[in-house]
Coordinates of C-alpha atoms in Angstrom, one line a residue:
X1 CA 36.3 -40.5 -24.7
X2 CA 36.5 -41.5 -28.6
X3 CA 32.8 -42.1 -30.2
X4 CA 33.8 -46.0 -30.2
X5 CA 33.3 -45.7 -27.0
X6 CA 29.8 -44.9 -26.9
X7 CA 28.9 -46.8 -29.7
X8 CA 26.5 -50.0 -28.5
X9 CA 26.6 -53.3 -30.2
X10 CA 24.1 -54.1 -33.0
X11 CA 21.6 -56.6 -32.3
X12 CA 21.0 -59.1 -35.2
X13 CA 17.7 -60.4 -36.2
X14 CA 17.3 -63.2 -37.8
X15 CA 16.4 -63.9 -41.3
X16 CA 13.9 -66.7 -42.1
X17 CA 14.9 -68.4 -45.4
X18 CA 12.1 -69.4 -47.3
X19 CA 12.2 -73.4 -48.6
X20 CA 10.0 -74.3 -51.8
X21 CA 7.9 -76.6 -49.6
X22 CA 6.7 -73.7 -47.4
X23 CA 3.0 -73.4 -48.3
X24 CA 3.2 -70.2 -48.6
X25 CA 4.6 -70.8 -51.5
X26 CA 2.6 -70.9 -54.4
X27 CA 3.1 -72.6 -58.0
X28 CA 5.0 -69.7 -59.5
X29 CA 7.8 -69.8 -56.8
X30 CA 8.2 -73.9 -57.0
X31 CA 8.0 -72.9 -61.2
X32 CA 9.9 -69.5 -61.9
X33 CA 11.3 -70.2 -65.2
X34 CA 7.2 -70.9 -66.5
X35 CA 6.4 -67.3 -64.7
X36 CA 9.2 -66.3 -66.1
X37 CA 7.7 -67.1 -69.8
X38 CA 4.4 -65.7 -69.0
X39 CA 5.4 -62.4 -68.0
X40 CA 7.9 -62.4 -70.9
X41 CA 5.5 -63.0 -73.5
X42 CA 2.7 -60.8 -71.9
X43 CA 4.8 -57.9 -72.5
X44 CA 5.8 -59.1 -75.6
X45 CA 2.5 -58.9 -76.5
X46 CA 2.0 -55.3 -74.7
X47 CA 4.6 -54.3 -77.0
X48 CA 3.2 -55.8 -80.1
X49 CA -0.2 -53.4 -79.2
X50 CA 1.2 -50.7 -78.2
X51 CA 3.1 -51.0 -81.9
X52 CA -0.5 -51.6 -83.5
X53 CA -1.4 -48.2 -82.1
X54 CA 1.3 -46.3 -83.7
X55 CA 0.7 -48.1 -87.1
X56 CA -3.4 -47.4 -86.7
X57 CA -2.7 -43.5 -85.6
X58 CA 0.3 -43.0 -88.1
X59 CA -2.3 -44.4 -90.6
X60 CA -5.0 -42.1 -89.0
X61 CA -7.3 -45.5 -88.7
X62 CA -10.9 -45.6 -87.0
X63 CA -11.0 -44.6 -83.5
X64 CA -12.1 -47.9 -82.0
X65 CA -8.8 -49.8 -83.4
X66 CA -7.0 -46.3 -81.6
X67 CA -8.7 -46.9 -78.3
X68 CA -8.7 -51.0 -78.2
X69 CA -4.9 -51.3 -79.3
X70 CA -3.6 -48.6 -76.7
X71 CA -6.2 -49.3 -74.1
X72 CA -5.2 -53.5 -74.0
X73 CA -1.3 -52.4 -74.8
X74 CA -1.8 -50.5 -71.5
X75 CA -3.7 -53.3 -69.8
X76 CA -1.1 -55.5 -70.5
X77 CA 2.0 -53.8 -69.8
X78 CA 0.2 -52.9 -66.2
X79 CA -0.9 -56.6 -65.4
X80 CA 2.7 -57.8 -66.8
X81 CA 4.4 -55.1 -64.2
X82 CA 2.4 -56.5 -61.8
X83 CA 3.0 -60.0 -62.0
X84 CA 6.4 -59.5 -62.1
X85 CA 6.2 -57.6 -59.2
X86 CA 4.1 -60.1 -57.5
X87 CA 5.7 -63.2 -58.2
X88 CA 9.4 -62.5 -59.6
X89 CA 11.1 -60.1 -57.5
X90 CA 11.9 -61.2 -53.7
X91 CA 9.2 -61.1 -51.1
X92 CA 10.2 -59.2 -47.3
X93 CA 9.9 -58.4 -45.7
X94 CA 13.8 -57.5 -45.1
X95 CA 15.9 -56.4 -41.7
X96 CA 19.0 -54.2 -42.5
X97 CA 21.3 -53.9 -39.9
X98 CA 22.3 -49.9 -39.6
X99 CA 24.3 -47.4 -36.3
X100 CA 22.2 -46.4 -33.5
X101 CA 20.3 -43.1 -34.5
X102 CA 20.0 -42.0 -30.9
X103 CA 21.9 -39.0 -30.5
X104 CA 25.1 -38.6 -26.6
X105 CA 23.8 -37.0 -24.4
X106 CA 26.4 -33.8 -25.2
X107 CA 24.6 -33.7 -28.5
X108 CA 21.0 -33.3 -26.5
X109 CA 22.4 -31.1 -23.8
X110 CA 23.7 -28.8 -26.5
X111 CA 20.6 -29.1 -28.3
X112 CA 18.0 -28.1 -25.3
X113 CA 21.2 -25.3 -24.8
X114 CA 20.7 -24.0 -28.4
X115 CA 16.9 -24.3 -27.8
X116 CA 16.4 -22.5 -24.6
X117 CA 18.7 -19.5 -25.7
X118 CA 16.5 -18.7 -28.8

């Protein structure tokens, strides 16, 4: 016996497709080129601090203009990653088909055989 033989069929689930009058949905999936924007220019403006805070150290400034430039850089590049996580990439969850990962029954036989002789 070949292993198509033994092979079983795959079972599909079924997808739902999300429409934009789900209300599910919120504003920034019926609107993604505005979220789109406003992630864009929040880390734009990460960038922009996180550039002030090379300038301050490079021109060894006071320590508070140190700590607030890298400390809201920071906050910004983290709430940007975030919204973009949140409300740009595609929500699951998600159902890949794949093989069976059950193992014939020579495979187990030889297995318990392999395990009984140690």
């Amino acid at each position: 016996m070949s292993d198509a033989d033994h092979e079983p069929s795959r079972t599909k689930v079924p997808m739902p497709i999300a429409t934009l009058d789900d209300p599910h949905l919120g504003d920034a999936a019926r609107n993604p080129a505005r979220v789109e924007g406003i992630v864009a220019g929040i880390f734009v403006l990460a960038i922009v601090l996180m550039a002030g805070f090379g300038a301050a150290y490079w021109q060894n400034w006071n320590p508070w203009i140190l700590g607030g430039t890298m400390g809201a850089g920071l906050f910004l590049l983290g709430f940007g990653l975030t919204a973009w996580g949140k409300y740009l990439m595609p929500q699951g969850p998600f159902v890949e088909e794949r093989h069976v990962l059950a193992s014939s029954s020579d495979e187990r036989d030889a297995m318990a055989a392999a395990l009984v002789e140690r």
